Short mmCIF file of C-alpha atoms in Angstrom, two decimals:
data_model
loop_
_atom_site.label_atom_id
_atom_site.label_comp_id
_atom_site.label_asym_id
_atom_site.label_seq_id
_atom_site.Cartn_x
_atom_site.Cartn_y
_atom_site.Cartn_z
CA MET L 1 -114.85 -30.61 114.36
CA THR L 2 -112.95 -27.67 115.14
CA VAL L 3 -112.56 -24.97 112.47
CA THR L 4 -109.52 -22.67 113.06
CA ALA L 5 -110.26 -18.88 111.41
CA THR L 6 -107.56 -17.58 109.37
CA SER L 7 -107.43 -14.20 107.84
CA VAL L 8 -107.36 -13.75 104.13
CA ASP L 9 -106.68 -10.80 102.27
CA GLN L 10 -108.70 -8.75 99.43
CA SER L 11 -107.93 -11.15 96.99
CA GLY L 12 -109.11 -14.25 98.65
CA LEU L 13 -105.97 -15.63 99.32
CA GLN L 14 -104.73 -16.74 102.59
CA PRO L 15 -101.41 -15.10 103.35
CA SER L 16 -98.35 -16.89 104.17
CA PRO L 17 -97.06 -16.60 107.65
CA ALA L 18 -93.36 -16.77 106.29
CA PRO L 19 -92.85 -13.48 104.93
CA SER L 20 -94.11 -12.00 108.54
CA ALA L 21 -91.24 -14.00 110.01
CA ARG L 22 -88.68 -13.49 107.79
CA GLY L 23 -89.43 -9.71 108.43
CA ARG L 24 -89.07 -10.17 111.98
CA ARG L 25 -85.68 -11.62 111.38
CA LEU L 26 -84.46 -9.04 109.23
CA GLN L 27 -85.42 -6.49 111.56
CA ARG L 28 -83.69 -8.17 114.36
CA LEU L 29 -80.77 -8.10 112.09
CA VAL L 30 -80.60 -4.41 111.43
CA PRO L 31 -78.70 -3.28 114.47
CA ALA L 32 -76.26 -5.79 113.88
CA VAL L 33 -75.41 -4.99 110.49
CA ALA L 34 -75.71 -1.07 111.33
CA SER L 35 -73.14 -1.67 114.36
CA ALA L 36 -70.58 -3.33 112.12
CA LEU L 37 -70.99 -0.66 109.23
CA CYS L 38 -70.59 2.12 111.34
CA GLY L 39 -67.30 0.62 112.51
CA VAL L 40 -66.41 0.30 108.97
CA LEU L 41 -66.98 4.05 108.71
CA LEU L 42 -64.70 4.63 111.21
CA TYR L 43 -62.10 2.92 109.65
CA VAL L 44 -62.71 4.91 106.78
CA SER L 45 -61.95 8.24 108.56
CA PHE L 46 -58.48 7.06 109.07
CA PRO L 47 -55.18 7.50 106.96
CA PRO L 48 -54.48 7.34 104.05
CA ARG L 49 -57.83 8.71 103.54
CA PRO L 50 -58.09 12.44 104.92
CA LEU L 51 -62.14 11.94 105.70
CA TRP L 52 -61.52 12.51 109.38
CA TRP L 53 -65.05 14.04 109.64
CA LEU L 54 -66.47 10.35 108.78
CA ALA L 55 -65.73 9.22 112.71
CA LEU L 56 -68.68 11.50 113.58
CA PRO L 57 -71.22 9.86 111.53
CA ALA L 58 -69.58 6.51 112.70
CA PHE L 59 -70.16 7.48 116.64
CA ALA L 60 -73.43 8.78 116.11
CA GLY L 61 -74.97 5.55 114.35
CA PHE L 62 -73.09 3.44 117.51
CA ALA L 63 -75.25 5.63 119.81
CA TRP L 64 -78.11 4.85 117.73
CA VAL L 65 -77.69 1.02 117.59
CA LEU L 66 -76.89 0.87 121.51
CA ARG L 67 -79.45 3.02 122.86
CA GLY L 68 -82.17 1.12 124.88
CA ARG L 69 -80.03 -2.31 124.41
CA THR L 70 -79.74 -4.76 127.11
CA TRP L 71 -76.25 -5.40 128.32
CA LYS L 72 -75.93 -8.68 126.40
CA ALA L 73 -77.15 -7.06 123.24
CA ALA L 74 -74.97 -3.75 123.61
CA LEU L 75 -72.33 -6.38 124.48
CA GLY L 76 -72.39 -7.94 120.89
CA LEU L 77 -73.27 -4.68 119.03
CA GLY L 78 -70.16 -3.27 120.71
CA TYR L 79 -68.17 -6.39 119.71
CA LEU L 80 -69.34 -5.92 115.88
CA PHE L 81 -68.62 -2.35 115.88
CA GLY L 82 -65.05 -3.34 117.36
CA LEU L 83 -64.54 -5.69 114.34
CA GLY L 84 -65.97 -3.46 111.57
CA PHE L 85 -63.34 -0.82 112.76
CA LEU L 86 -60.45 -3.11 113.61
CA LEU L 87 -60.49 -5.92 111.10
CA PRO L 88 -59.54 -3.56 107.96
CA LEU L 89 -57.58 -1.07 110.05
CA LEU L 90 -55.07 -3.95 111.43
CA VAL L 91 -55.04 -5.85 108.41
CA TRP L 92 -51.44 -4.98 107.84
CA THR L 93 -50.68 -7.10 110.83
CA GLY L 94 -51.16 -10.42 108.72
CA VAL L 95 -49.20 -9.24 105.75
CA GLU L 96 -46.23 -11.38 106.07
CA VAL L 97 -47.56 -13.84 108.74
CA GLY L 98 -50.90 -14.85 107.50
CA PRO L 99 -54.12 -14.45 108.71
CA GLY L 100 -53.67 -16.03 111.95
CA PRO L 101 -52.16 -13.32 114.15
CA TRP L 102 -54.34 -10.50 112.45
CA LEU L 103 -57.75 -12.39 113.27
CA ALA L 104 -56.41 -13.18 116.95
CA LEU L 105 -55.33 -9.59 117.68
CA VAL L 106 -58.73 -8.13 116.32
CA ALA L 107 -60.65 -10.73 118.26
CA ILE L 108 -58.87 -9.57 121.29
CA GLU L 109 -59.14 -6.06 120.82
CA ALA L 110 -62.63 -5.85 120.12
CA VAL L 111 -63.37 -7.09 123.27
CA PHE L 112 -62.43 -3.70 124.65
CA VAL L 113 -64.95 -2.07 122.31
CA ALA L 114 -67.54 -4.71 123.21
CA LEU L 115 -67.33 -3.59 126.67
CA VAL L 116 -67.49 0.07 126.10
CA GLY L 117 -70.72 -0.81 124.15
CA VAL L 118 -72.02 -1.99 127.38
CA GLY L 119 -71.08 1.01 129.34
CA VAL L 120 -72.73 3.27 127.03
CA ALA L 121 -75.88 1.66 126.49
CA ALA L 122 -75.93 1.76 130.39
CA VAL L 123 -75.43 5.52 130.57
CA ALA L 124 -77.47 6.45 127.65
CA LYS L 125 -80.65 7.22 129.99
CA LEU L 126 -78.44 9.55 132.26
CA PRO L 127 -79.00 13.34 131.98
CA ALA L 128 -76.05 14.77 129.78
CA TRP L 129 -75.10 11.04 128.72
CA PRO L 130 -72.90 11.99 125.62
CA VAL L 131 -70.37 13.27 128.22
CA TRP L 132 -70.54 9.93 130.14
CA ALA L 133 -70.29 7.93 127.17
CA ALA L 134 -67.46 9.70 125.25
CA ALA L 135 -65.54 9.43 128.83
CA LEU L 136 -66.10 5.63 128.79
CA TRP L 137 -64.88 5.37 125.03
CA ILE L 138 -61.65 7.20 126.27
CA ALA L 139 -61.63 5.10 129.24
CA GLY L 140 -61.68 1.76 126.91
CA GLU L 141 -58.56 3.66 125.10
CA ALA L 142 -56.48 3.81 128.27
CA VAL L 143 -56.67 0.04 129.20
CA ARG L 144 -56.18 -0.95 125.41
CA ALA L 145 -53.16 1.11 125.74
CA ARG L 146 -52.06 -0.91 128.71
CA VAL L 147 -53.25 -4.63 128.41
CA PRO L 148 -52.43 -7.07 127.46
CA PHE L 149 -48.67 -7.58 126.86
CA ARG L 150 -47.80 -3.71 127.82
CA GLY L 151 -50.64 -2.48 125.86
CA PHE L 152 -51.59 -1.70 121.87
CA PRO L 153 -53.06 1.67 121.20
CA TRP L 154 -53.28 1.56 117.57
CA GLY L 155 -56.65 2.73 116.62
CA LYS L 156 -56.86 5.49 118.98
CA ILE L 157 -59.36 7.83 117.71
CA ALA L 158 -57.15 10.86 117.96
CA PHE L 159 -54.82 9.03 115.39
CA GLY L 160 -57.55 9.64 112.67
CA GLN L 161 -57.55 13.27 113.09
CA ALA L 162 -54.30 14.73 111.74
CA ASP L 163 -56.23 16.32 109.07
CA GLY L 164 -59.32 17.33 111.35
CA VAL L 165 -60.68 20.56 113.07
CA PHE L 166 -60.22 19.25 116.33
CA LEU L 167 -56.34 18.55 115.69
CA PRO L 168 -55.24 21.51 117.98
CA LEU L 169 -57.07 19.86 121.02
CA ALA L 170 -53.80 17.40 121.34
CA ALA L 171 -51.81 20.46 122.42
CA VAL L 172 -54.61 20.88 125.08
CA GLY L 173 -54.84 17.42 126.71
CA GLY L 174 -53.17 15.12 124.20
CA THR L 175 -54.43 12.17 122.53
CA PRO L 176 -57.40 11.51 125.34
CA VAL L 177 -58.78 15.03 125.12
CA LEU L 178 -58.51 15.28 121.39
CA GLY L 179 -60.18 11.66 121.28
CA PHE L 180 -62.94 12.75 123.65
CA ALA L 181 -63.77 15.71 121.58
CA VAL L 182 -64.20 13.58 118.43
CA VAL L 183 -66.47 11.33 120.04
CA LEU L 184 -68.63 13.44 121.92
CA CYS L 185 -69.47 15.31 119.12
CA GLY L 186 -70.45 12.38 117.24
CA PHE L 187 -73.01 11.37 120.28
CA GLY L 188 -73.84 14.91 120.30
CA LEU L 189 -75.17 14.80 116.76
CA PHE L 190 -76.91 11.47 117.63
CA GLU L 191 -78.56 13.31 120.48
CA ALA L 192 -79.46 16.51 118.47
CA GLY L 193 -81.24 14.23 115.98
CA ARG L 194 -83.17 12.10 118.16
CA LEU L 195 -84.56 15.02 120.24
CA ILE L 196 -85.40 16.75 116.76
CA ALA L 197 -87.23 13.26 115.82
CA GLU L 198 -88.87 13.21 119.20
CA ARG L 199 -90.15 16.75 118.83
CA ARG L 200 -91.67 16.37 115.62
CA ARG L 201 -93.21 13.45 117.12
CA THR L 202 -94.71 14.90 120.43
CA ARG L 203 -94.48 18.29 119.53
CA THR L 204 -92.55 19.29 122.81
CA LEU L 205 -88.85 19.58 123.44
CA ARG L 206 -87.08 19.01 126.61
CA ARG L 207 -84.75 22.11 126.68
CA GLY L 208 -82.26 20.52 128.98
CA ALA L 209 -81.44 17.72 126.77
CA ALA L 210 -81.61 19.82 123.93
CA ALA L 211 -78.59 22.19 125.50
CA VAL L 212 -76.62 19.16 126.46
CA ALA L 213 -77.03 17.98 122.74
CA LEU L 214 -76.29 21.39 121.37
CA LEU L 215 -73.05 21.94 123.67
CA SER L 216 -71.56 18.50 123.02
CA VAL L 217 -71.40 19.69 119.51
CA ALA L 218 -70.35 23.26 119.99
CA VAL L 219 -68.04 23.02 122.78
CA PRO L 220 -65.35 20.85 120.85
CA VAL L 221 -65.25 22.82 117.87
CA ALA L 222 -65.05 26.23 119.66
CA GLY L 223 -62.67 24.26 121.99
CA ALA L 224 -60.47 23.24 119.17
CA ALA L 225 -61.25 27.00 117.42
CA ALA L 226 -59.76 28.48 121.23
CA ALA L 227 -56.69 25.94 121.18
CA ARG L 228 -55.21 27.21 117.67
CA PRO L 229 -52.86 29.59 119.45
CA LEU L 230 -51.07 26.79 121.06
CA VAL L 231 -50.10 25.51 117.57
CA SER L 232 -47.04 27.06 116.36
CA ASP L 233 -44.00 26.47 114.30
CA LYS L 234 -41.80 29.64 115.12
CA ALA L 235 -38.07 28.75 116.49
CA GLU L 236 -37.65 29.24 120.11
CA ASP L 237 -34.27 28.08 120.41
CA GLY L 238 -32.72 28.98 116.70
CA THR L 239 -32.90 26.20 114.20
CA ALA L 240 -31.38 23.33 112.88
CA THR L 241 -30.79 21.77 109.52
CA VAL L 242 -31.74 18.05 109.36
CA ALA L 243 -31.16 15.28 106.81
CA VAL L 244 -33.47 12.34 106.97
CA ILE L 245 -32.36 8.98 105.26
CA GLN L 246 -34.32 6.63 103.16
CA GLY L 247 -31.82 3.75 102.03
CA ASN L 248 -34.65 1.88 101.34
CA VAL L 249 -34.22 -2.08 101.30
CA PRO L 250 -33.62 -4.98 98.96
CA ARG L 251 -37.21 -6.56 98.79
CA ALA L 252 -40.10 -6.08 101.27
CA GLY L 253 -41.33 -8.62 104.05
CA LEU L 254 -39.69 -10.44 106.99
CA GLU L 255 -36.67 -11.87 105.04
CA PHE L 256 -35.46 -8.12 104.58
CA SER L 257 -33.40 -8.67 107.56
CA ALA L 258 -31.50 -11.59 106.23
CA GLN L 259 -30.02 -8.83 103.76
CA ARG L 260 -28.73 -6.83 106.87
CA ARG L 261 -25.45 -5.82 104.85
CA ALA L 262 -27.45 -4.71 102.04
CA VAL L 263 -29.78 -2.65 103.94
CA LEU L 264 -26.77 -0.99 105.81
CA ASP L 265 -25.09 -0.64 102.31
CA TYR L 266 -28.08 1.01 101.26
CA HIS L 267 -28.20 3.67 103.84
CA ALA L 268 -24.78 4.43 103.56
CA ARG L 269 -24.65 5.04 99.79
CA GLU L 270 -27.63 7.46 100.01
CA THR L 271 -25.72 9.33 102.53
CA LEU L 272 -22.90 9.54 100.34
CA ASN L 273 -25.21 10.81 97.62
CA LEU L 274 -26.32 13.83 100.01
CA ALA L 275 -22.51 14.37 100.82
CA ALA L 276 -21.85 14.51 97.04
CA ASP L 277 -24.87 17.11 96.54
CA ILE L 278 -23.68 19.19 99.42
CA LYS L 279 -20.16 19.53 98.07
CA ALA L 280 -21.61 20.17 94.44
CA GLY L 281 -23.59 22.87 96.55
CA LYS L 282 -27.02 21.46 95.45
CA VAL L 283 -28.46 21.12 99.48
CA ALA L 284 -27.59 22.48 102.46
CA LYS L 285 -25.11 21.02 104.72
CA PRO L 286 -26.89 19.59 107.68
CA ASP L 287 -26.28 19.69 111.43
CA TYR L 288 -26.99 16.09 111.57
CA VAL L 289 -28.39 13.22 109.97
CA LEU L 290 -31.00 10.82 110.65
CA TRP L 291 -31.09 7.09 109.85
CA PRO L 292 -34.12 4.59 110.33
CA GLU L 293 -34.74 2.08 112.80
CA ASN L 294 -32.70 -1.29 111.61
CA SER L 295 -30.53 0.53 109.09
CA SER L 296 -27.67 -1.49 110.73
CA ASP L 297 -28.75 -4.80 111.84
CA ILE L 298 -25.14 -5.55 111.97
CA ASP L 299 -23.88 -4.69 115.28
CA PRO L 300 -21.06 -2.05 114.74
CA PHE L 301 -19.58 -2.84 118.18
CA THR L 302 -18.78 -6.25 117.32
CA ASN L 303 -18.57 -6.22 113.69
CA SER L 304 -15.63 -3.79 112.16
CA ASP L 305 -16.90 -4.19 108.68
CA ALA L 306 -20.13 -2.64 109.80
CA ALA L 307 -18.52 0.01 111.98
CA ALA L 308 -16.09 1.09 108.90
CA VAL L 309 -19.21 1.65 106.52
CA ILE L 310 -20.78 3.80 109.29
CA ASP L 311 -17.87 5.89 109.74
CA SER L 312 -17.23 6.29 106.18
CA ALA L 313 -20.39 7.71 105.69
CA ALA L 314 -20.14 9.97 108.74
CA ARG L 315 -16.73 11.05 107.30
CA ALA L 316 -18.30 11.88 103.87
CA VAL L 317 -21.06 14.10 105.25
CA GLY L 318 -19.24 15.71 108.17
CA VAL L 319 -21.75 15.45 110.56
CA PRO L 320 -22.93 13.23 113.37
CA ILE L 321 -25.39 10.09 112.22
CA SER L 322 -28.21 8.76 114.52
CA VAL L 323 -28.02 5.15 113.27
CA GLY L 324 -30.80 2.38 114.09
CA GLY L 325 -28.81 -0.50 115.01
CA VAL L 326 -29.06 -3.96 116.18
CA VAL L 327 -26.78 -4.50 119.42
CA GLU L 328 -25.94 -7.21 121.96
CA LYS L 329 -24.45 -6.28 125.31
CA ASP L 330 -24.02 -8.58 128.30
CA GLY L 331 -26.11 -11.03 126.79
CA ARG L 332 -28.90 -8.53 125.85
CA LEU L 333 -30.24 -7.82 122.54
CA LEU L 334 -31.30 -4.03 121.93
CA ASN L 335 -33.06 -2.06 119.41
CA GLU L 336 -30.67 0.90 119.68
CA GLN L 337 -30.15 4.18 118.19
CA ILE L 338 -26.39 5.17 118.18
CA LEU L 339 -25.16 8.51 117.58
CA TRP L 340 -22.37 8.16 115.47
CA ASP L 341 -19.65 11.35 115.21
CA PRO L 342 -17.22 11.49 112.26
CA ALA L 343 -14.29 12.27 114.49
CA LYS L 344 -15.41 10.35 117.84
CA GLY L 345 -16.96 7.18 116.33
CA PRO L 346 -19.96 6.14 118.42
CA THR L 347 -21.02 8.65 121.52
CA GLN L 348 -24.46 8.37 122.68
CA THR L 349 -27.04 5.56 122.71
CA TYR L 350 -30.72 4.93 123.27
CA ASP L 351 -32.27 1.80 123.75
CA LYS L 352 -35.80 1.33 122.80
CA ARG L 353 -38.38 0.84 125.71
CA GLN L 354 -41.47 -0.37 124.09
CA VAL L 355 -40.61 -3.41 122.30
CA GLN L 356 -43.34 -5.00 120.09
CA PRO L 357 -44.92 -8.02 121.38
CA PHE L 358 -44.60 -11.02 118.91
CA GLY L 359 -42.48 -8.60 116.74
CA GLU L 360 -39.36 -7.86 119.13
CA TYR L 361 -40.13 -10.34 121.83
CA LEU L 362 -42.36 -13.44 121.99
CA PRO L 363 -45.04 -13.71 124.99
CA LEU L 364 -46.18 -17.08 125.65
CA ARG L 365 -43.60 -18.67 123.69
CA GLY L 366 -44.56 -22.21 124.56
CA LEU L 367 -48.36 -21.72 123.46
CA VAL L 368 -47.37 -19.98 120.40
CA GLY L 369 -44.88 -22.54 119.49
CA ALA L 370 -47.53 -25.22 120.00
CA ILE L 371 -50.06 -23.30 117.65
CA ASN L 372 -47.02 -22.81 114.81
CA LYS L 373 -43.36 -23.53 115.21
CA ASN L 374 -42.92 -20.83 112.25
CA TRP L 375 -44.03 -17.90 114.39
CA THR L 376 -41.37 -18.77 117.35
CA GLY L 377 -38.62 -19.04 114.36
CA MET L 378 -39.21 -15.40 113.58
CA VAL L 379 -38.53 -14.03 116.93
CA ARG L 380 -35.71 -16.50 118.03
CA GLN L 381 -34.32 -14.07 120.67
CA ASP L 382 -36.36 -11.61 122.44
CA PHE L 383 -35.56 -8.07 122.62
CA SER L 384 -34.44 -6.53 125.85
CA ARG L 385 -36.23 -2.84 127.26
CA GLY L 386 -34.33 -0.07 127.73
CA SER L 387 -34.70 2.00 130.87
CA GLU L 388 -33.89 5.62 129.98
CA PRO L 389 -35.55 8.37 127.99
CA GLY L 390 -33.65 8.82 124.56
CA VAL L 391 -32.63 12.49 123.98
CA PHE L 392 -29.44 13.08 122.02
CA ASP L 393 -27.52 16.61 122.56
CA ILE L 394 -25.91 17.13 119.11
CA ASP L 395 -23.84 20.36 119.41
CA GLY L 396 -26.27 21.76 121.66
CA ALA L 397 -29.43 20.91 119.48
CA LYS L 398 -31.64 17.96 121.83
CA VAL L 399 -33.20 15.25 119.69
CA GLY L 400 -35.82 13.26 121.40
CA LEU L 401 -36.01 9.64 120.21
CA ALA L 402 -39.24 7.50 120.09
CA THR L 403 -38.38 4.34 118.03
CA CYS L 404 -41.03 3.20 115.59
CA TYR L 405 -43.88 1.50 117.79
CA GLU L 406 -43.10 3.84 120.67
CA ALA L 407 -44.78 6.62 118.64
CA ALA L 408 -48.16 5.06 119.50
CA PHE L 409 -47.46 5.45 123.22
CA ASP L 410 -48.13 8.74 124.82
CA TRP L 411 -45.82 8.46 127.71
CA ALA L 412 -42.82 7.50 125.41
CA VAL L 413 -42.91 10.51 123.10
CA ARG L 414 -43.72 12.75 126.20
CA ASP L 415 -40.96 12.12 128.57
CA THR L 416 -38.53 13.00 125.78
CA VAL L 417 -39.97 16.60 125.67
CA THR L 418 -39.87 16.61 129.45
CA HIS L 419 -36.43 15.50 129.23
CA GLY L 420 -35.36 18.26 127.27
CA ALA L 421 -36.29 17.27 123.16
CA GLU L 422 -36.25 20.59 121.02
CA MET L 423 -37.25 18.09 118.28
CA ILE L 424 -38.44 14.71 118.00
CA SER L 425 -37.21 11.57 115.58
CA VAL L 426 -39.26 9.03 114.99
CA PRO L 427 -36.96 6.16 113.42
CA SER L 428 -39.00 3.41 112.00
CA ASN L 429 -38.62 0.23 109.83
CA ASN L 430 -41.99 -0.51 107.85
CA ALA L 431 -40.17 -2.89 105.30
CA THR L 432 -41.98 -5.86 106.82
CA PHE L 433 -45.72 -4.61 106.17
CA ASP L 434 -45.00 -4.10 102.48
CA ARG L 435 -47.25 -1.23 100.86
CA SER L 436 -49.68 -1.50 103.29
CA GLU L 437 -51.60 1.37 105.43
CA MET L 438 -49.58 1.03 108.31
CA THR L 439 -46.77 3.68 107.15
CA TYR L 440 -49.60 5.96 106.54
CA GLN L 441 -51.13 5.04 110.05
CA GLN L 442 -47.84 5.87 111.64
CA LEU L 443 -47.24 8.91 109.87
CA ALA L 444 -50.61 10.31 110.96
CA MET L 445 -49.48 9.31 114.60
CA SER L 446 -46.16 11.44 114.40
CA ARG L 447 -48.57 14.67 112.84
CA VAL L 448 -50.39 14.14 115.98
CA ARG L 449 -47.65 14.10 118.46
CA ALA L 450 -46.04 17.32 116.58
CA VAL L 451 -48.92 19.43 117.70
CA GLU L 452 -49.30 17.34 121.08
CA HIS L 453 -45.82 18.60 122.08
CA SER L 454 -45.24 21.74 119.52
CA ARG L 455 -42.21 19.94 118.30
CA THR L 456 -40.71 19.36 114.91
CA VAL L 457 -40.95 15.50 113.87
CA THR L 458 -38.98 13.60 111.46
CA VAL L 459 -39.76 10.28 110.59
CA PRO L 460 -36.85 8.55 108.75
CA VAL L 461 -38.21 5.13 107.47
CA THR L 462 -36.20 2.40 105.92
CA SER L 463 -38.68 1.94 102.92
CA GLY L 464 -40.92 4.97 103.41
CA VAL L 465 -43.00 6.96 103.66
CA SER L 466 -39.99 9.20 105.20
CA ALA L 467 -41.12 12.79 106.15
CA VAL L 468 -40.42 16.02 108.08
CA ILE L 469 -43.23 17.18 110.05
CA MET L 470 -43.87 20.83 111.35
CA PRO L 471 -44.84 21.39 115.07
CA ASP L 472 -48.48 22.50 113.53
CA GLY L 473 -48.76 19.24 112.12
CA ARG L 474 -47.92 19.85 108.50
CA ILE L 475 -45.79 17.67 106.63
CA THR L 476 -43.28 19.79 104.60
CA GLN L 477 -41.31 17.11 102.96
CA LYS L 478 -41.85 13.41 102.25
CA THR L 479 -40.72 10.67 100.03
CA GLY L 480 -42.58 7.86 98.33
CA MET L 481 -42.35 4.11 99.09
CA PHE L 482 -39.46 1.74 98.68
CA VAL L 483 -37.50 4.14 96.94
CA PRO L 484 -34.15 5.66 97.94
CA ALA L 485 -34.16 9.08 98.85
CA TYR L 486 -33.09 11.78 101.22
CA LEU L 487 -34.75 15.00 102.86
CA VAL L 488 -33.03 18.05 103.94
CA GLN L 489 -34.53 20.91 105.64
CA LYS L 490 -34.21 23.62 108.39
CA VAL L 491 -36.22 23.30 111.14
CA PRO L 492 -37.30 25.32 114.11
CA LEU L 493 -35.99 24.29 117.50
CA ARG L 494 -38.59 24.73 120.36
CA THR L 495 -38.08 24.69 124.18
CA SER L 496 -41.82 25.61 125.31
CA GLU L 497 -43.81 22.94 126.73
CA THR L 498 -47.64 22.75 125.62
CA PRO L 499 -50.49 22.25 128.41
CA ALA L 500 -50.76 18.71 127.36
CA THR L 501 -46.78 18.29 127.74
CA ARG L 502 -47.46 19.67 131.30
CA LEU L 503 -50.58 17.89 132.15
CA GLY L 504 -48.97 14.57 131.15
CA ILE L 505 -51.69 11.83 132.15
CA LEU L 506 -54.01 13.88 134.28
CA PRO L 507 -56.55 14.53 131.44
CA GLU L 508 -56.59 10.82 130.72
CA ILE L 509 -57.05 10.16 134.43
CA ALA L 510 -59.96 12.93 134.91
CA LEU L 511 -61.70 11.34 131.75
CA VAL L 512 -61.60 7.65 133.30
CA LEU L 513 -63.04 9.07 136.59
CA VAL L 514 -65.53 10.61 134.67
CA ALA L 515 -66.35 7.34 132.93
CA ALA L 516 -66.21 5.69 136.34
CA GLY L 517 -68.71 8.31 137.88
CA GLY L 518 -71.26 8.15 135.04
CA LEU L 519 -71.27 3.82 135.26
CA GLY L 520 -71.54 4.08 138.75
CA TRP L 521 -74.48 6.64 138.48
CA ALA L 522 -76.16 4.26 135.94
CA ILE L 523 -75.91 0.97 137.89
CA GLY L 524 -77.00 2.68 140.97
CA SER L 525 -80.02 4.05 139.19
CA GLY L 526 -80.88 0.62 137.79
CA ILE L 527 -80.76 -1.18 141.39
CA ARG L 528 -82.81 1.51 142.55
CA ALA L 529 -85.77 1.05 139.77
CA ARG L 530 -85.41 -2.57 140.27
CA ARG L 531 -85.63 -2.04 144.00
CA SER L 532 -88.75 0.13 143.47
CA GLY L 533 -90.54 -2.52 140.75
CA ASP L 534 -90.12 -5.22 143.30
CA ALA L 535 -91.83 -2.57 146.07
#
């Protein structure tokens, strides 16, 4: 008879093996839970909360969970980080169409974050790893901004930094440099903490690694301080008095477009209120008036009633109005900005170039229809893309136009400035997304763009939040949501170009090359290590 020995505790009772097994399972769950929570922490750092600094511990925690992981583990942990970040950030995409599209979008976008996680884990053993890892994050953003369906840049780290100390770096190298600085600083903080813990354990300090950790934190902060002189709100080509109209909509949601005439009338009515207040001496007369996207979904070129409403508003206020219209030309449906002169009528137009997939056009229409026919009914006809940058010349003042979704794309804003824009307008329609955080996220983008190109940015929105943003990123006036309102302000016109404007895509290319170099180094080191082990 064989007797199996078992250990007993001091009380004489045989301990159950279950707690230790359960403990091991819980221990394995810690990195997964921590990764998802770090993603949530990154989300909390985004507007409307001014908690930009939470991005730093979010990335420090992300580095902690990835260090020493296999590529499979890093892929899973990166995906959980992406879900923790993007699920709450993009919840507004399902406000009117249900959770299906929202969950599908997040599931796809989180794949890019997962792949970045694999790269970060791979470079974590290299010298100066925070640099390679931060560049990999920006490379992931660069890819995500281009594919699929021409990209979806929402959630760029730079867009969460409108209130942060790193914001001046947008003028140095745009959103890639600003985002790189934030991520580098977060990874540097983790490396500093890791080295401190290592020194306490081993009583030794690796000076090279310590120097890298220190510089990873200090250089972004010092760089932001050094970039402050690039941020200015001084007029360089005089000033212009602008009026921003928010007419409001009869009700929120997708069906607001079914009330197209009411929306047009609301914006005309608020413009007439502005005209009355000008006549009464309550506000200064503007040089031009800016209406939002979709303020006239009735084509004024084919509908005389709509043209008469716009013409009446323009004549009442006595200055040109930039009207957001939906027009059809040669069988093409266009999201168009129309400059409507009180004497000449329509004189200049700009057709939106970056149209929104699944909102303004429907990719994979057959597949989407097979899943849900209601979704295809929401986009009955695809919008066509414009081809030329939008810059209106209004009595010598050059106003660049980036319509709504375009504000998320670096190129769509930059080329208005390179084509002479002295200020920028971002006409938008956020009524579809009710009172979600979407409007605040988009407003933060416009603040970053103001600093990036050192231009005043106005944001006329159908239902709010409409705002006037100075070239230094400050909001000087804004409206509430779902209220009719107008804003009138004298703003500086600027002609100088920031380094970010002049460099364009080059900083992003440089960071992608850095990421590729670090990843290649890590892969090469791994191959050599395996060969050495085999030998």
